[in-house]
Short mmCIF file of C-alpha atoms in Angstrom, two decimals:
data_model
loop_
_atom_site.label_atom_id
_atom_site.label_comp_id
_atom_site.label_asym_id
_atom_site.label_seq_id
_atom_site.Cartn_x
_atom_site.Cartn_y
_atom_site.Cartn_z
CA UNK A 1 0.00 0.00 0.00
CA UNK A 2 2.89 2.18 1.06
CA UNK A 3 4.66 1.68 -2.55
CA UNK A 4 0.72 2.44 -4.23
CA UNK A 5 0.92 5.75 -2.12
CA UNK A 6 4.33 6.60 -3.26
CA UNK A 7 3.93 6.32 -6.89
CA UNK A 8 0.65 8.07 -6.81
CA UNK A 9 2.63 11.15 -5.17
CA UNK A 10 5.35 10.37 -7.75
CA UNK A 11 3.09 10.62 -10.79
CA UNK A 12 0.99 13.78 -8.93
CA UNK A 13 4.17 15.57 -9.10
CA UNK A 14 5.31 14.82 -12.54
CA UNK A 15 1.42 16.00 -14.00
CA UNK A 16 2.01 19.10 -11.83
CA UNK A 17 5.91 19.54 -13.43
CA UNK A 18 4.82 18.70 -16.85
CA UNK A 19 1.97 21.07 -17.52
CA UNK A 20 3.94 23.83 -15.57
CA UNK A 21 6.62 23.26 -18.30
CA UNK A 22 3.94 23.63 -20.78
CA UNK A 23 2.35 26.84 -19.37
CA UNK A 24 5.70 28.48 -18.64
CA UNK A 25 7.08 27.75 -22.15
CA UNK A 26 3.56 28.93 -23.85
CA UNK A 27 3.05 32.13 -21.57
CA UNK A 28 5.74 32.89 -19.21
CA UNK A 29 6.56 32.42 -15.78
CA UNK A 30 5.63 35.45 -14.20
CA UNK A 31 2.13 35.32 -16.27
CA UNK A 32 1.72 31.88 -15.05
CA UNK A 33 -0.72 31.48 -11.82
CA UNK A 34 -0.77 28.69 -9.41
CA UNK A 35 -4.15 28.34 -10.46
CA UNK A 36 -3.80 27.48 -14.11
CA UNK A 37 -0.58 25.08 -13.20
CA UNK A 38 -3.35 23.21 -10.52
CA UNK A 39 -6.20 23.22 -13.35
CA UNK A 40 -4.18 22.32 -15.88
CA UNK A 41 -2.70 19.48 -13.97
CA UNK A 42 -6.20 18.11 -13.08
CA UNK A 43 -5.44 19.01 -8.92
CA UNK A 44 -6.57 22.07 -7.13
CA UNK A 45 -4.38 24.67 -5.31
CA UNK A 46 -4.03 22.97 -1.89
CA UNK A 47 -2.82 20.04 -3.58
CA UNK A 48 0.29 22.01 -5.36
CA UNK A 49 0.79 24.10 -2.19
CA UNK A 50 1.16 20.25 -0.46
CA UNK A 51 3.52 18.89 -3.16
CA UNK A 52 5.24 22.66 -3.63
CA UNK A 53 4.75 25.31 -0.76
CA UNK A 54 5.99 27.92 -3.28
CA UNK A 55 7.10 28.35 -6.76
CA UNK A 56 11.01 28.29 -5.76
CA UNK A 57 10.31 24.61 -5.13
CA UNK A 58 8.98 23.75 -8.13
CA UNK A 59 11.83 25.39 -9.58
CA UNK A 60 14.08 22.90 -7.70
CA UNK A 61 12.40 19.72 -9.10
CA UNK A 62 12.68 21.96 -12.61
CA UNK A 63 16.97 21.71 -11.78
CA UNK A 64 16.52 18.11 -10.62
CA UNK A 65 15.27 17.29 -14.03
CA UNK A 66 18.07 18.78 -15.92
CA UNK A 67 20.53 16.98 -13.54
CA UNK A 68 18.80 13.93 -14.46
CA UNK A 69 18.71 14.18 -17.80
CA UNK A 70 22.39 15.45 -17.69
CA UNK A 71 23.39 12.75 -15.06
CA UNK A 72 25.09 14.86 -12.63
CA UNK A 73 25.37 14.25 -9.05
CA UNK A 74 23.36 16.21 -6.40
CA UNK A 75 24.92 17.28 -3.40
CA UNK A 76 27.69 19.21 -1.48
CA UNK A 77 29.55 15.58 -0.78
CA UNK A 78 30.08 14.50 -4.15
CA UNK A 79 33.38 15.63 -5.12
CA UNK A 80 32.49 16.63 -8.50
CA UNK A 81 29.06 16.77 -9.80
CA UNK A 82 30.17 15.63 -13.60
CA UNK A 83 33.79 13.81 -13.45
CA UNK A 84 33.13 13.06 -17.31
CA UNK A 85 33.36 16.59 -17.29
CA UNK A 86 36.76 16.76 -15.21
CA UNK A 87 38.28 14.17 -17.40
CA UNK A 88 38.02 15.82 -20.85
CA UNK A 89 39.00 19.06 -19.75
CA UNK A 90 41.97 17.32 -17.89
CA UNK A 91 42.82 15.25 -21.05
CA UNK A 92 42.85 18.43 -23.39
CA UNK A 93 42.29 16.88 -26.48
CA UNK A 94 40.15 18.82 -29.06
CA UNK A 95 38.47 15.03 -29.78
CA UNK A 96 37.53 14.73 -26.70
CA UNK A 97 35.80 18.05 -26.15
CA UNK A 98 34.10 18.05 -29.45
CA UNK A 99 33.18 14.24 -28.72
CA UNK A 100 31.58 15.62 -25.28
CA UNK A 101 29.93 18.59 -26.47
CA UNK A 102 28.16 16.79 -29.22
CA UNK A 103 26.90 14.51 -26.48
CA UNK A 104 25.71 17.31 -24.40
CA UNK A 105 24.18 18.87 -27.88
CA UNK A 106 22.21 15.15 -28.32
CA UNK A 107 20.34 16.22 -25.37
CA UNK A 108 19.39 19.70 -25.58
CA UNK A 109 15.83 18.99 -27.05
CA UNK A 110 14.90 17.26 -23.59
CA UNK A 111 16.72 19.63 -20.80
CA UNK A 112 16.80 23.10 -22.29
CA UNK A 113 13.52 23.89 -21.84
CA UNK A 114 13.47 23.58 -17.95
CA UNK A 115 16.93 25.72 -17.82
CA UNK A 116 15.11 28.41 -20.02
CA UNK A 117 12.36 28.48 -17.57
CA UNK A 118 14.99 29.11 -14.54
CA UNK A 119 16.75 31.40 -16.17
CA UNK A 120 13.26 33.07 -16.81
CA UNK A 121 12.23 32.75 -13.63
CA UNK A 122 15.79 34.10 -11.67
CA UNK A 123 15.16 37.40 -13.34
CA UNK A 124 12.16 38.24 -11.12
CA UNK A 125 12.86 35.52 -8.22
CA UNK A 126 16.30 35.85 -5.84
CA UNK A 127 15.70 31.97 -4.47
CA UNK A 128 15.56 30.79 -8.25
CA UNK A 129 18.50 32.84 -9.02
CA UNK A 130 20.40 31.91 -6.17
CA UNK A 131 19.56 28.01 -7.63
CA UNK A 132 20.63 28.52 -10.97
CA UNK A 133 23.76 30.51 -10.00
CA UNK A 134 24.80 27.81 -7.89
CA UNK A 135 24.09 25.26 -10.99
CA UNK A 136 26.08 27.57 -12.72
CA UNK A 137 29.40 27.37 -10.91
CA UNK A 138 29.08 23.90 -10.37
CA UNK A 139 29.45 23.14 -13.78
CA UNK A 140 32.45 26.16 -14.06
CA UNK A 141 33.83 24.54 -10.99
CA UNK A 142 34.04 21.11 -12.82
CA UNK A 143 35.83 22.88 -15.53
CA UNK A 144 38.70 24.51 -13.31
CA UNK A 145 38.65 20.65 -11.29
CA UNK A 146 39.89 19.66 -14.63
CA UNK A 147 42.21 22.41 -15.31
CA UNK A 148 43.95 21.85 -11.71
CA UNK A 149 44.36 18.18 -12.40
CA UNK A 150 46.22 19.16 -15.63
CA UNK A 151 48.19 21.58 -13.89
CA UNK A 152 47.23 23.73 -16.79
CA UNK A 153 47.81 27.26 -16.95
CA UNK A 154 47.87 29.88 -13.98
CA UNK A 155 45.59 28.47 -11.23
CA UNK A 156 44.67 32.96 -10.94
CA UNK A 157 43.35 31.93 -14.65
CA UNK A 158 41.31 28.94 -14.10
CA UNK A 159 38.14 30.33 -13.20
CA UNK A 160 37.90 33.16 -15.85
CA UNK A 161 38.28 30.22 -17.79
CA UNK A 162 35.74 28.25 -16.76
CA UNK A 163 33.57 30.79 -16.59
CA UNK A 164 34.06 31.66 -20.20
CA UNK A 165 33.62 28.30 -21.45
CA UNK A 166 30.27 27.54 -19.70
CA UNK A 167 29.09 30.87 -20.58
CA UNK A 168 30.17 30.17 -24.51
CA UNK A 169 28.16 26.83 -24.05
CA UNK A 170 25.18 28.15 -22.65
CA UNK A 171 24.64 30.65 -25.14
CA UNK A 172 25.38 28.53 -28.02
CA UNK A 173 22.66 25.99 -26.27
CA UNK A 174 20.37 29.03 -26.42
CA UNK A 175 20.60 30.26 -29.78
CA UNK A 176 19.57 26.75 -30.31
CA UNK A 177 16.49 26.33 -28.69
CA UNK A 178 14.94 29.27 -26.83
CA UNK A 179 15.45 31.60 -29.91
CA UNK A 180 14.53 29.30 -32.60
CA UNK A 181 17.88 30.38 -34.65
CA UNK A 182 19.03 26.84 -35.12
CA UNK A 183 22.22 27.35 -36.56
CA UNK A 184 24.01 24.57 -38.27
CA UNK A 185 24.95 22.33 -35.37
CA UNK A 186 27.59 20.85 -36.69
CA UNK A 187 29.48 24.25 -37.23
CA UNK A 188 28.64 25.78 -33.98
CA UNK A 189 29.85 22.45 -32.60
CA UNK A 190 32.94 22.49 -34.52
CA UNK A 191 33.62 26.53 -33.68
CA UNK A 192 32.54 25.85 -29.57
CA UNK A 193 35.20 22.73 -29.44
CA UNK A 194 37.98 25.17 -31.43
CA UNK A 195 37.20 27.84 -28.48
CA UNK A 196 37.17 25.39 -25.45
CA UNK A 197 40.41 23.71 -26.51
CA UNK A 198 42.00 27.28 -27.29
CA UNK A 199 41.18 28.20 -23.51
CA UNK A 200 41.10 25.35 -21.84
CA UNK A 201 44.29 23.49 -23.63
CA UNK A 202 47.70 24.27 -23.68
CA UNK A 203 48.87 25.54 -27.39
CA UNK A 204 50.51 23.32 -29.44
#
């Protein structure tokens, strides 16, 4: 019975996500009311409050998608939260990055949308911005993990660079799906791997 319970909570919860995803996407998260995410979800207000006490919450099951999809590990005690991550930057082969970005690239279709949302929803919400922030540098901080391992460039350096390569990344990943540009993949893939090897890899 205990198991019925859970997965009837579990599937409660992914309705409410889901058709919050849909409304957000279609009309905005600040133009988005409790009410239509309950309606639309086939539950009433009480019910989200239960599952979510506010929309910050949500907003942290929206995160705990993306790290699902992306497989990264939650928590302050995991040393890293994406070692395949720390290993290609450490490794410094232009292969390697290009080989991980395309697999990051594969996925975009099925995580971006919940990161555009959070990024929509930090600009008028400091708990959401606080989240994705701290999403944010643990990905940069994966980078300069890497980077230290190597023993690659001026530790004073590694962050700038880390913070430079996410943030060339991210907006790539954007002009890809929340502005509809679609570029030719395989070019911006091919330019992004040129720029992370050029500061994340030692010249040859």
């Amino acid at each position: 019975m205990s198991s019925l319970r859970e997965a009837q909570k579990q599937l409660t919860r992914d309705t409410i996500i889901d058709r919050a995803l849909e409304l957000f996407t279609e009309k905005g998260y600040a133009a988005t009311t409790i009410d239509e995410i309950a309606a639309a979800a086939g539950t009433t207000r009480v019910t989200f409050y239960a599952y979510y006490p506010s929309r910050a919450d949500l907003m942290k099951d929206f995160m705990g998608r993306v790290n699902a999809v992306l497989d990264r590990a939650n928590g302050p005690d995991s040393a890293s939260t994406a070692p395949e991550l720390v290993d290609v930057v450490k490794a410094g082969e232009l292969d390697g990055i290009r080989e991980w970005l395309e697999s990051r690239a594969a996925l975009w279709p099925v995580f971006r949308p919940y990161l555009d949302v959070l990024d929509e929803a930090a600009a008028v919400d400091r708990d959401v911005r606080e989240l994705v922030d701290g999403w944010h540098e643990e990905v940069i901080s994966d980078i300069v993990r890497g980077l230290e391992q190597a023993g690659r460039f001026n530790p004073e350096t590694h962050h700038i660079r880390g913070t430079l390569a996410f943030t060339q990344l991210d907006y790539v990943a954007t002009l890809w799906t929340r502005r509809k540009l679609e570029p030719n993949r395989e070019h911006a893939l091919e330019v992004l791997a040129d720029a992370w090897h050029h500061l994340l890899c030692e010249a040859d």
